[in-house]
Amino acid sequence: MKKNIFSAVYYLVFIAALSSCNSSTTDNKVSSTEISDRKWWKEAIVYQIYPRSFKDSDGDGVGDLKGIISKLDYIKSLGITAVWLNPIYASPNTDNGYDISDYRNIQQAFGTMQDFDSLIKGMHDRGIKLVMDMVLNHSSSEHEWFKQSRSSRNNPYRNYYHWWPAEKGKPAPRFSFFDVNGDAWKYDSLTNAYYLHIFSDKQPDLNWENPKLREEIYSMMQYWLDKGVDGFRMDAFQYASKDTAFPKFPEGYTKEVVKYYTGPHLHEYIQEMATKVLNKKDILTVAEGAGSNPDDAMKFVYPEGKEFSMAYHFEGIDFGLVPGEFKVPDPKGLDLAKMKTLYTKWDKAFETKGWLSIYLANHDQPRMVTRWGNDAPEFREVSSKMLSTFIMTMRGTPYYYYGDELGMSNIKFNTIEEYNDIETINHYKQAKAEGKDLVKFITDQKIMGRDNGRTPFQWDASTNAGFTTGMPWLKINSNYTIVNAAAEDKDSNSCLNYFRKLTQLRKENLVLVYGKYTLLDENNADVYAYTRELDGKKLLILLNFKNTAATVNTDVDISKAKILLSNYSSPSVNSKLQPYEAVIYEF
């Protein structure tokens, strides 16, 4: 194992600073009239780790649990308080772990259950909580449940999945995200029947209408909680309930997948899960894709319903894509005025109840700086810092993707052969079959393809960026010799050290967690300006989303404000902002 790139002296100094920060958070006097329900998961700063790409400990080219353990001091130094770990369960990896063949065992490439126990202990010893991914809409076709289910129509596990007898004819169409033909029904000759899969045909949908299945799931979740897990991120659970009559839809019905699959008993199942498992401990639970609008999302998280802790909605992350196309970015660029309206709408809906998450990247998205900022050499660092400032100063629990603290950018593959992701590969096949422009498809994927956000972490400038001594499972971005943790740790002005300052600032100022959000200069096409206010304290955040200088128009006298943090060494002290400038003022 390589020596940790951070010196003992630096680490002790930085941990001391973080301890001071944590103390100030705990001791921060907050008006009880303004915060009625403080929760640790509201104040958490969540760092998402894609385990295949974080750190490889054994030279097989795949990140693993021991690799993560070896970097726990680095993770602690970031100032984060929780880690969301993508699936590490046993899996054949059709969808990189989101096809689970055994919910109670660890994928061999990632290590052993003993490694997991060591990981969670190491995290807890450092004051870091662990949130696990729960993939409960579907399993792998190699799960023993499915093997039994397809073996016979009379098998006790038959109703663990959705089957349709072929003698009744093919069932009414349902859309699949990953199927080349978009068809969610797969014919299986063994029992002359079709099974449902809204993702890959190797990811059959579980039948939540079956109470025996639900009890199996609840028991499994309790197993992980008993191990000390601090929360669950619920993958694709909005699709768990189905109308099992599978009726036909009106002619011309569009592929609005939520309406296809959000069945009549979804919230009943969530409330049952909460009663039997989730609400027995003070844990974080986050609903992925919780509704297509704030009203729908609130149903998952409103306090009276006692369902999930917070919503993780898609409207923000899907903003700026061409409607009806597969992940095609708007050629006209980012419409910031509309983006501000969108985020303000969601904040307003959750102003007095419920809770949101804030994020700009994850394992299903490209790199933050490429998608929302500017990865050109002259703007990569400053725009990355600006986007980090947005995430850390909005109301809601921030979710921050591994590597974004370095300003990692898209790798931008030139050929389909370089991709690993089933989504991109199958959509390429579909585009080819339909005679679409494949050059344009690859060009669009350079911006939006999921593998852009899955390349290995760039630890240092050595071979393979210090990620592995073997052949990496996915290519490493060639800019790793410049963009890497070792180099940035030594640079006080780096993206990495700026992120550390942001996490410390958020911990020290509960106004950034619970404070009222007010949008300013609403129609400004270049600048996102807003205030956060709590218990007499007021912060002003100015973010220039453009690569040119911009002017903000507010009634606030900036010249009299104290600058808490800026991504420029000489920050603006008036209404003029430098390209991609971010400034946090206190009044």
Coordinates of C-alpha atoms in Angstrom, one line a residue:
M1 CA 0.0 0.0 0.0
K2 CA 1.4 3.4 -0.9
K3 CA 2.2 5.9 1.7
N4 CA -0.6 8.4 2.3
I5 CA 0.1 11.5 0.3
F6 CA -0.8 13.8 3.2
S7 CA 1.8 14.4 5.9
A8 CA 1.1 13.6 9.5
V9 CA 1.7 17.2 10.4
Y10 CA -0.8 18.6 7.9
Y11 CA -3.4 16.0 8.9
L12 CA -3.2 16.8 12.6
V13 CA -3.4 20.6 11.9
F14 CA -6.4 20.1 9.6
I15 CA -8.2 17.8 12.0
A16 CA -7.7 20.3 14.7
A17 CA -9.4 23.0 12.5
L18 CA -12.2 20.6 11.8
S19 CA -12.7 19.9 15.4
S20 CA -13.0 23.6 16.1
C21 CA -15.5 23.8 13.3
N22 CA -17.5 21.0 14.7
S23 CA -17.5 22.6 18.1
S24 CA -18.8 25.9 16.7
T25 CA -21.6 24.1 14.9
T26 CA -22.7 22.4 18.1
D27 CA -22.4 25.5 20.1
N28 CA -24.0 27.8 17.5
K29 CA -26.9 29.5 19.2
V30 CA -29.9 29.2 17.0
S31 CA -33.3 30.7 17.6
S32 CA -35.8 28.0 18.5
T33 CA -38.5 30.0 16.8
E34 CA -36.6 29.7 13.5
I35 CA -35.4 26.0 13.7
S36 CA -38.1 23.8 15.0
D37 CA -36.6 20.5 14.0
R38 CA -32.9 20.1 13.9
K39 CA -31.7 16.8 12.4
W40 CA -28.2 15.5 11.8
W41 CA -29.1 14.5 8.3
K42 CA -30.2 18.1 7.5
E43 CA -26.8 19.4 8.7
A44 CA -24.9 16.5 7.0
I45 CA -22.5 17.1 4.1
V46 CA -22.7 13.9 2.0
Y47 CA -19.8 12.7 -0.1
Q48 CA -20.7 10.1 -2.8
I49 CA -18.1 7.4 -3.5
Y50 CA -18.3 5.2 -6.6
P51 CA -16.3 2.2 -5.2
R52 CA -15.1 0.8 -8.5
S53 CA -13.3 4.1 -9.2
F54 CA -12.1 5.4 -5.8
K55 CA -9.0 3.4 -4.9
D56 CA -7.7 -0.1 -5.8
S57 CA -5.7 -1.9 -3.1
D58 CA -4.8 -5.1 -4.8
G59 CA -3.8 -4.2 -8.4
D60 CA -6.8 -5.8 -10.2
G61 CA -7.8 -2.4 -11.7
V62 CA -11.0 -2.2 -9.7
G63 CA -11.5 0.0 -6.6
D64 CA -12.3 -1.8 -3.4
L65 CA -13.2 -1.5 0.2
K66 CA -9.6 -1.7 1.4
G67 CA -8.8 1.0 -1.0
I68 CA -11.5 3.3 0.6
I69 CA -10.2 2.3 4.1
S70 CA -6.7 3.4 3.1
K71 CA -8.1 6.9 2.2
L72 CA -10.3 7.5 5.2
D73 CA -8.0 10.2 6.5
Y74 CA -8.3 12.0 3.2
I75 CA -12.1 11.7 3.3
K76 CA -12.1 13.1 6.8
S77 CA -9.9 16.0 5.8
L78 CA -12.6 17.1 3.3
G79 CA -14.9 18.1 6.2
I80 CA -17.7 15.9 5.0
T81 CA -19.8 14.1 7.6
A82 CA -21.4 11.2 5.7
V83 CA -20.5 9.0 2.8
W84 CA -23.0 7.6 0.3
L85 CA -21.5 4.4 -1.1
N86 CA -22.8 3.1 -4.4
P87 CA -23.8 -0.7 -4.3
I88 CA -21.1 -3.1 -3.1
Y89 CA -23.3 -6.2 -2.9
A90 CA -22.7 -9.4 -4.9
S91 CA -23.4 -8.7 -8.5
P92 CA -22.6 -9.8 -12.1
N93 CA -22.1 -6.1 -12.9
T94 CA -24.5 -5.8 -15.9
D95 CA -25.2 -2.3 -14.5
N96 CA -22.1 -1.9 -12.3
G97 CA -23.6 -3.2 -9.1
Y98 CA -27.2 -2.0 -9.6
D99 CA -28.1 -5.6 -10.5
I100 CA -27.8 -7.4 -7.2
S101 CA -27.5 -11.2 -7.0
D102 CA -27.1 -11.4 -3.2
Y103 CA -28.2 -8.5 -0.9
R104 CA -26.4 -9.9 2.1
N105 CA -22.9 -10.4 0.6
I106 CA -20.1 -8.2 -0.7
Q107 CA -19.1 -8.3 -4.4
Q108 CA -15.9 -10.3 -4.6
A109 CA -14.0 -7.6 -6.5
F110 CA -14.7 -5.2 -3.6
G111 CA -13.6 -7.5 -0.8
T112 CA -15.2 -9.3 2.1
M113 CA -17.7 -8.7 4.8
Q114 CA -14.8 -8.3 7.2
D115 CA -13.5 -5.5 5.0
F116 CA -17.0 -3.9 5.2
D117 CA -17.0 -4.2 9.0
S118 CA -13.5 -2.5 9.1
L119 CA -14.7 0.2 6.8
I120 CA -17.8 1.2 8.8
K121 CA -15.7 1.1 12.0
G122 CA -13.1 3.3 10.4
M123 CA -15.7 5.8 9.3
H124 CA -17.5 5.9 12.7
D125 CA -14.2 6.3 14.5
R126 CA -13.7 9.5 12.4
G127 CA -17.2 10.8 12.9
I128 CA -18.3 9.9 9.4
K129 CA -21.7 8.2 8.9
L130 CA -22.3 5.6 6.1
V131 CA -25.3 5.7 3.8
M132 CA -25.8 2.5 1.6
D133 CA -27.5 2.3 -1.7
M134 CA -30.7 0.2 -1.6
V135 CA -31.7 -1.2 -5.0
L136 CA -35.2 -2.5 -4.4
N137 CA -37.1 -2.1 -7.6
H138 CA -35.3 -4.9 -9.3
S139 CA -32.6 -7.6 -8.6
S140 CA -30.2 -9.4 -10.9
S141 CA -31.5 -12.2 -13.1
E142 CA -28.8 -14.2 -11.3
H143 CA -30.3 -13.7 -7.9
E144 CA -31.5 -17.0 -6.5
W145 CA -35.0 -15.6 -6.2
F146 CA -35.2 -15.1 -9.9
K147 CA -33.6 -18.5 -10.7
Q148 CA -36.3 -20.1 -8.7
S149 CA -39.0 -17.8 -10.0
R150 CA -38.3 -18.7 -13.7
S151 CA -37.9 -22.4 -13.0
S152 CA -41.6 -23.2 -12.8
R153 CA -45.0 -21.4 -12.7
N154 CA -45.7 -23.2 -9.5
N155 CA -42.5 -22.3 -7.7
P156 CA -42.9 -20.5 -4.4
Y157 CA -40.8 -17.6 -5.7
R158 CA -42.8 -17.2 -8.9
N159 CA -44.6 -14.1 -7.5
Y160 CA -41.4 -12.5 -6.4
Y161 CA -41.4 -11.0 -9.9
H162 CA -43.8 -9.9 -12.6
W163 CA -44.8 -12.6 -15.0
W164 CA -47.2 -12.6 -17.9
P165 CA -48.3 -16.0 -19.4
A166 CA -47.6 -16.0 -23.2
E167 CA -50.9 -17.8 -24.0
K168 CA -52.7 -14.5 -23.1
G169 CA -50.7 -12.8 -25.8
K170 CA -47.9 -10.3 -25.3
P171 CA -48.7 -7.8 -22.5
A172 CA -49.4 -4.1 -23.2
P173 CA -46.2 -2.2 -23.9
R174 CA -44.0 -0.9 -21.1
F175 CA -40.9 1.2 -21.7
S176 CA -37.4 0.0 -20.6
F177 CA -34.6 2.5 -20.0
F178 CA -31.8 0.1 -21.1
D179 CA -33.4 -2.3 -23.6
V180 CA -32.1 -1.7 -27.2
N181 CA -35.7 -1.7 -28.4
G182 CA -37.1 0.1 -25.4
D183 CA -39.2 -3.0 -24.6
A184 CA -39.6 -3.8 -20.9
W185 CA -41.1 -7.3 -21.5
K186 CA -38.7 -10.2 -22.0
Y187 CA -40.0 -13.6 -23.3
D188 CA -38.6 -16.6 -21.4
S189 CA -39.2 -19.9 -23.1
L190 CA -38.6 -22.0 -19.9
T191 CA -42.2 -21.3 -18.7
N192 CA -43.6 -19.7 -21.9
A193 CA -44.0 -16.3 -20.2
Y194 CA -42.8 -12.7 -20.2
Y195 CA -41.1 -11.0 -17.3
L196 CA -41.0 -7.3 -16.6
H197 CA -37.7 -5.3 -16.6
I198 CA -37.8 -1.5 -16.8
F199 CA -34.0 -1.5 -16.9
S200 CA -31.9 -4.2 -18.4
D201 CA -33.4 -7.6 -19.2
K202 CA -30.9 -8.9 -16.6
Q203 CA -32.6 -6.6 -14.0
P204 CA -36.0 -8.2 -13.6
D205 CA -38.5 -6.0 -11.5
L206 CA -39.4 -7.3 -8.1
N207 CA -43.1 -7.8 -7.3
W208 CA -43.8 -5.5 -4.3
E209 CA -47.4 -6.5 -4.4
N210 CA -46.2 -9.8 -2.8
P211 CA -46.1 -9.4 1.0
K212 CA -43.5 -12.3 1.3
L213 CA -41.1 -10.4 -0.9
R214 CA -41.6 -7.2 1.2
E215 CA -40.8 -9.1 4.4
E216 CA -37.6 -10.5 2.8
I217 CA -36.6 -7.0 1.9
Y218 CA -37.3 -5.5 5.3
S219 CA -35.3 -8.3 7.0
M220 CA -32.4 -7.6 4.7
M221 CA -32.5 -3.9 5.4
Q222 CA -32.5 -4.5 9.2
Y223 CA -29.5 -6.7 8.7
W224 CA -27.5 -3.8 7.4
L225 CA -28.8 -1.4 10.1
D226 CA -27.7 -3.9 12.7
K227 CA -24.2 -3.7 11.2
G228 CA -24.3 0.0 11.9
V229 CA -25.3 1.6 8.6
D230 CA -26.6 5.1 9.1
G231 CA -29.0 5.4 6.2
F232 CA -30.2 4.3 2.8
R233 CA -30.4 5.9 -0.6
M234 CA -33.4 4.4 -2.3
D235 CA -32.6 3.6 -5.9
A236 CA -35.4 3.8 -8.4
F237 CA -37.9 3.1 -5.7
Q238 CA -40.5 5.4 -7.3
Y239 CA -41.2 2.5 -9.7
A240 CA -41.6 -0.3 -7.1
S241 CA -45.4 -0.4 -7.1
K242 CA -47.1 -1.5 -10.4
D243 CA -50.7 -1.8 -11.7
T244 CA -50.4 -5.6 -12.1
A245 CA -53.3 -5.7 -14.6
F246 CA -50.9 -3.9 -16.9
P247 CA -53.6 -2.2 -18.9
K248 CA -53.2 -0.7 -22.3
F249 CA -52.5 3.0 -22.6
P250 CA -54.4 5.4 -24.8
E251 CA -53.1 5.6 -28.4
G252 CA -50.4 8.2 -28.7
Y253 CA -49.5 8.1 -25.0
T254 CA -46.0 9.4 -24.4
K255 CA -43.2 7.6 -22.6
E256 CA -43.8 9.3 -19.3
V257 CA -42.2 6.5 -17.3
V258 CA -43.3 7.7 -13.8
K259 CA -46.9 7.5 -14.9
Y260 CA -46.2 4.0 -16.3
Y261 CA -44.8 2.6 -13.2
T262 CA -45.8 4.6 -10.1
G263 CA -48.4 2.2 -9.0
P264 CA -51.4 2.7 -6.6
H265 CA -49.7 1.3 -3.5
L266 CA -46.3 3.0 -3.6
H267 CA -46.8 5.2 -0.5
E268 CA -48.5 2.3 1.4
Y269 CA -45.3 0.3 0.9
I270 CA -43.0 3.1 1.9
Q271 CA -45.0 3.7 5.1
E272 CA -45.0 0.0 5.8
M273 CA -41.2 0.0 5.3
A274 CA -40.8 3.0 7.6
T275 CA -42.9 1.4 10.3
K276 CA -41.1 -1.9 10.2
V277 CA -37.6 -0.7 9.6
L278 CA -36.7 2.9 8.9
N279 CA -38.3 4.7 11.8
K280 CA -36.8 2.5 14.4
K281 CA -33.5 4.4 14.2
D282 CA -32.5 8.0 13.5
I283 CA -31.2 7.4 10.0
L284 CA -31.0 9.3 6.7
T285 CA -33.3 8.0 4.0
V286 CA -33.3 9.7 0.6
A287 CA -35.8 9.1 -2.2
E288 CA -34.2 9.1 -5.6
G289 CA -36.4 10.6 -8.4
A290 CA -39.1 11.6 -5.9
G291 CA -41.8 12.8 -8.2
S292 CA -41.6 15.0 -11.3
N293 CA -42.7 18.2 -9.5
P294 CA -42.6 19.5 -5.9
D295 CA -46.2 18.4 -5.1
D296 CA -45.3 14.8 -6.0
A297 CA -42.0 14.9 -4.2
M298 CA -43.6 16.2 -1.0
K299 CA -45.6 13.0 -0.8
F300 CA -42.4 11.1 -0.1
V301 CA -41.0 13.4 2.6
Y302 CA -43.7 15.4 4.3
P303 CA -43.3 14.9 8.1
E304 CA -46.8 13.7 8.8
G305 CA -46.4 10.8 6.4
K306 CA -43.3 9.5 8.1
E307 CA -41.8 8.2 4.9
F308 CA -38.3 9.3 3.8
S309 CA -36.0 12.0 5.2
M310 CA -35.5 14.0 2.0
A311 CA -36.2 14.1 -1.7
Y312 CA -33.6 13.8 -4.4
H313 CA -35.4 15.1 -7.4
F314 CA -34.4 15.0 -11.1
E315 CA -35.8 18.3 -12.4
G316 CA -32.7 20.3 -11.5
I317 CA -30.2 17.7 -12.9
D318 CA -32.3 17.2 -16.1
F319 CA -32.6 20.9 -16.8
G320 CA -31.1 22.1 -20.0
L321 CA -31.5 18.8 -22.0
V322 CA -33.4 18.6 -25.3
P323 CA -36.9 17.2 -24.6
G324 CA -37.6 13.8 -26.2
E325 CA -33.9 13.1 -26.9
F326 CA -31.5 10.8 -25.1
K327 CA -29.3 13.1 -23.0
V328 CA -28.7 15.8 -25.6
P329 CA -27.6 19.1 -24.1
D330 CA -29.3 22.2 -25.3
P331 CA -27.1 23.7 -28.1
K332 CA -28.1 27.2 -27.0
G333 CA -26.3 26.6 -23.6
L334 CA -27.5 27.2 -20.1
D335 CA -30.5 29.4 -19.5
L336 CA -29.6 30.6 -16.1
A337 CA -32.8 32.7 -15.6
K338 CA -34.9 29.6 -16.0
M339 CA -32.6 27.5 -13.9
K340 CA -33.0 30.0 -11.0
T341 CA -36.7 29.9 -11.4
L342 CA -36.6 26.1 -11.1
Y343 CA -34.5 26.0 -8.0
T344 CA -36.5 28.8 -6.4
K345 CA -39.7 26.9 -7.1
W346 CA -38.5 23.9 -5.3
D347 CA -37.1 25.9 -2.3
K348 CA -40.5 27.7 -1.9
A349 CA -42.4 24.4 -1.9
F350 CA -40.2 23.0 0.9
E351 CA -39.8 26.2 2.8
T352 CA -41.9 25.2 5.8
K353 CA -41.9 21.4 5.7
G354 CA -40.2 18.5 4.1
W355 CA -36.5 18.6 3.1
L356 CA -34.5 18.6 -0.1
S357 CA -31.1 17.5 -1.3
I358 CA -28.8 19.7 -3.4
Y359 CA -26.5 18.2 -6.0
L360 CA -25.0 18.8 -9.5
A361 CA -23.4 15.4 -10.2
N362 CA -23.5 11.7 -9.3
H363 CA -22.7 8.3 -10.9
D364 CA -25.6 8.8 -13.4
Q365 CA -24.3 12.2 -14.6
P366 CA -21.2 13.6 -16.2
R367 CA -18.6 15.7 -14.3
M368 CA -20.0 18.8 -12.7
V369 CA -17.5 21.2 -14.1
T370 CA -18.0 20.0 -17.7
R371 CA -21.8 20.0 -17.6
W372 CA -22.5 23.2 -15.6
G373 CA -19.3 25.1 -15.7
N374 CA -16.4 25.3 -18.1
D375 CA -13.6 22.7 -18.3
A376 CA -11.3 24.8 -20.5
P377 CA -7.9 25.1 -18.8
E378 CA -8.3 28.8 -18.1
F379 CA -11.7 28.4 -16.5
R380 CA -11.8 24.8 -15.0
E381 CA -10.7 25.7 -11.5
V382 CA -12.6 28.9 -11.0
S383 CA -15.9 27.5 -12.4
S384 CA -15.5 24.3 -10.4
K385 CA -15.2 26.4 -7.2
M386 CA -18.2 28.5 -8.2
L387 CA -20.3 25.4 -8.6
S388 CA -19.1 24.0 -5.3
T389 CA -20.2 27.3 -3.7
F390 CA -23.7 26.9 -5.1
I391 CA -24.0 23.4 -3.7
M392 CA -22.7 24.4 -0.3
T393 CA -24.8 27.5 0.1
M394 CA -28.3 26.4 -1.0
R395 CA -30.9 25.2 1.5
G396 CA -31.0 21.4 1.6
T397 CA -28.5 18.6 2.3
P398 CA -25.6 18.8 -0.1
Y399 CA -24.5 15.7 -2.0
Y400 CA -21.0 16.0 -3.4
Y401 CA -19.6 13.6 -5.9
Y402 CA -16.1 12.1 -5.4
G403 CA -13.4 13.9 -7.5
D404 CA -15.4 17.1 -8.0
E405 CA -13.4 18.5 -5.1
L406 CA -10.4 18.3 -7.5
G407 CA -12.3 19.8 -10.4
M408 CA -12.2 16.5 -12.3
S409 CA -13.6 16.9 -15.8
N410 CA -15.2 14.7 -18.5
I411 CA -12.9 12.2 -20.2
K412 CA -14.8 12.6 -23.5
F413 CA -14.4 9.3 -25.2
N414 CA -14.1 9.4 -29.0
T415 CA -15.5 5.9 -29.8
I416 CA -18.3 3.7 -28.5
E417 CA -15.7 0.9 -27.8
E418 CA -14.2 3.0 -25.0
Y419 CA -17.5 3.1 -23.1
N420 CA -18.4 0.6 -20.4
D421 CA -21.9 1.9 -19.5
I422 CA -24.8 -0.3 -20.5
E423 CA -27.0 2.8 -21.0
T424 CA -24.7 4.5 -23.5
I425 CA -23.9 1.2 -25.3
N426 CA -27.5 0.2 -25.8
H427 CA -28.7 3.7 -26.8
Y428 CA -25.9 3.7 -29.4
K429 CA -27.2 0.4 -30.8
Q430 CA -30.7 1.8 -30.8
A431 CA -29.5 5.0 -32.6
K432 CA -27.6 2.9 -35.2
A433 CA -30.7 0.7 -35.8
E434 CA -32.8 3.8 -36.4
G435 CA -30.3 5.4 -38.8
K436 CA -29.4 8.3 -36.6
D437 CA -26.3 10.4 -36.7
L438 CA -23.8 8.3 -34.7
V439 CA -21.1 11.0 -34.8
K440 CA -23.5 13.4 -33.2
F441 CA -24.4 10.7 -30.7
I442 CA -20.8 10.3 -29.6
T443 CA -20.4 14.1 -29.5
D444 CA -23.4 14.4 -27.2
Q445 CA -22.1 11.6 -25.0
K446 CA -18.8 13.5 -24.5
I447 CA -20.9 16.0 -22.5
M448 CA -23.6 13.7 -21.0
G449 CA -22.4 10.1 -20.9
R450 CA -22.4 8.5 -17.5
D451 CA -18.9 7.0 -17.9
N452 CA -17.5 10.6 -17.8
G453 CA -18.4 10.7 -14.1
R454 CA -17.0 7.2 -13.4
T455 CA -13.3 7.5 -14.3
P456 CA -10.9 6.6 -11.5
F457 CA -10.0 9.1 -8.9
Q458 CA -6.9 11.1 -9.6
W459 CA -4.7 10.7 -6.5
D460 CA -1.3 11.8 -7.8
A461 CA 0.8 12.2 -11.0
S462 CA 2.3 8.6 -10.9
T463 CA 1.2 5.9 -13.3
N464 CA -2.5 5.4 -13.4
A465 CA -3.0 8.5 -11.2
G466 CA -2.1 6.4 -8.2
F467 CA -5.4 4.6 -8.5
T468 CA -4.1 1.2 -9.3
T469 CA -0.9 -0.7 -10.0
G470 CA -2.8 -2.8 -12.6
M471 CA -4.9 -2.0 -15.7
P472 CA -7.8 0.4 -14.7
W473 CA -11.3 -0.9 -15.4
L474 CA -12.0 2.4 -17.1
K475 CA -9.6 4.8 -18.7
I476 CA -8.1 7.6 -16.6
N477 CA -8.4 11.2 -17.7
S478 CA -5.1 12.3 -19.2
N479 CA -5.2 15.5 -17.2
Y480 CA -4.4 13.6 -14.0
T481 CA -0.8 14.8 -14.1
I482 CA -2.1 18.3 -13.3
V483 CA -5.5 17.5 -11.7
N484 CA -4.7 15.3 -8.7
A485 CA -5.1 15.3 -5.0
A486 CA -1.4 15.3 -4.1
A487 CA -0.7 18.4 -6.2
E488 CA -3.8 20.2 -5.0
D489 CA -3.2 19.5 -1.3
K490 CA 0.0 21.5 -1.6
D491 CA -1.7 24.4 -3.3
S492 CA -3.6 26.7 -0.9
N493 CA -5.6 28.1 -3.9
S494 CA -6.6 24.7 -5.3
C495 CA -10.1 23.4 -5.9
L496 CA -9.5 20.8 -3.1
N497 CA -8.6 23.4 -0.4
Y498 CA -11.4 25.7 -1.5
F499 CA -13.8 22.8 -1.0
R500 CA -12.4 22.3 2.5
K501 CA -13.0 25.9 3.3
L502 CA -16.6 25.6 2.1
T503 CA -17.4 22.6 4.3
Q504 CA -15.9 24.4 7.3
L505 CA -17.9 27.5 6.5
R506 CA -21.2 25.5 6.2
K507 CA -20.5 23.8 9.5
E508 CA -19.8 27.2 11.2
N509 CA -22.9 28.9 9.8
L510 CA -26.2 27.1 10.4
V511 CA -27.8 29.9 8.3
L512 CA -26.5 28.0 5.3
V513 CA -28.4 24.9 6.4
Y514 CA -31.7 26.3 7.8
G515 CA -31.7 30.0 6.8
K516 CA -34.4 31.5 4.6
Y517 CA -33.5 31.6 0.9
T518 CA -34.4 34.7 -1.2
L519 CA -33.6 35.0 -4.9
L520 CA -32.3 38.4 -6.0
D521 CA -31.9 39.9 -9.5
E522 CA -34.2 37.3 -10.8
N523 CA -34.0 38.0 -14.6
N524 CA -30.2 38.4 -14.7
A525 CA -29.0 36.0 -17.4
D526 CA -25.5 35.8 -16.0
V527 CA -25.5 35.9 -12.2
Y528 CA -27.3 33.8 -9.6
A529 CA -27.7 36.0 -6.5
Y530 CA -29.5 35.1 -3.3
T531 CA -29.5 35.7 0.4
R532 CA -29.7 33.3 3.3
E533 CA -31.1 34.6 6.6
L534 CA -31.4 33.2 10.1
D535 CA -31.7 34.6 13.6
G536 CA -30.6 38.1 12.5
K537 CA -27.7 36.8 10.4
K538 CA -27.7 37.5 6.7
L539 CA -25.4 36.1 4.0
L540 CA -25.4 37.2 0.3
I541 CA -24.1 34.8 -2.3
L542 CA -23.2 36.0 -5.8
L543 CA -22.4 33.5 -8.5
N544 CA -21.3 34.4 -12.1
F545 CA -22.2 31.4 -14.3
K546 CA -20.6 33.0 -17.4
N547 CA -17.0 33.1 -18.8
T548 CA -17.2 36.9 -19.1
A549 CA -17.5 39.7 -16.5
A550 CA -21.0 40.3 -15.3
T551 CA -23.0 42.8 -13.3
V552 CA -25.4 42.1 -10.5
N553 CA -28.3 44.4 -9.7
T554 CA -29.3 44.4 -6.0
D555 CA -30.3 46.9 -3.4
V556 CA -27.6 45.5 -1.1
D557 CA -24.6 47.7 -0.4
I558 CA -21.8 45.2 -1.0
S559 CA -19.1 47.7 -0.1
K560 CA -20.1 47.5 3.5
A561 CA -20.2 43.7 3.7
K562 CA -17.6 41.3 5.1
I563 CA -16.3 38.7 2.6
L564 CA -16.4 35.3 4.1
L565 CA -15.1 33.4 1.0
S566 CA -14.4 33.9 -2.7
N567 CA -12.9 31.8 -5.5
Y568 CA -10.7 34.8 -6.5
S569 CA -7.7 36.0 -4.6
S570 CA -8.9 39.6 -5.2
P571 CA -12.7 39.3 -4.9
S572 CA -15.2 41.8 -6.1
V573 CA -16.2 44.5 -3.7
N574 CA -18.9 46.0 -5.9
S575 CA -21.5 44.9 -8.4
K576 CA -19.0 43.8 -11.0
L577 CA -18.1 40.1 -11.0
Q578 CA -15.2 38.4 -12.7
P579 CA -15.7 35.3 -15.0
Y580 CA -17.2 32.5 -12.9
E581 CA -16.7 34.4 -9.7
A582 CA -18.3 33.3 -6.5
V583 CA -18.4 35.5 -3.4
I584 CA -20.1 34.9 0.0
Y585 CA -20.7 38.1 1.9
E586 CA -21.9 38.6 5.5
F587 CA -23.9 41.6 6.7

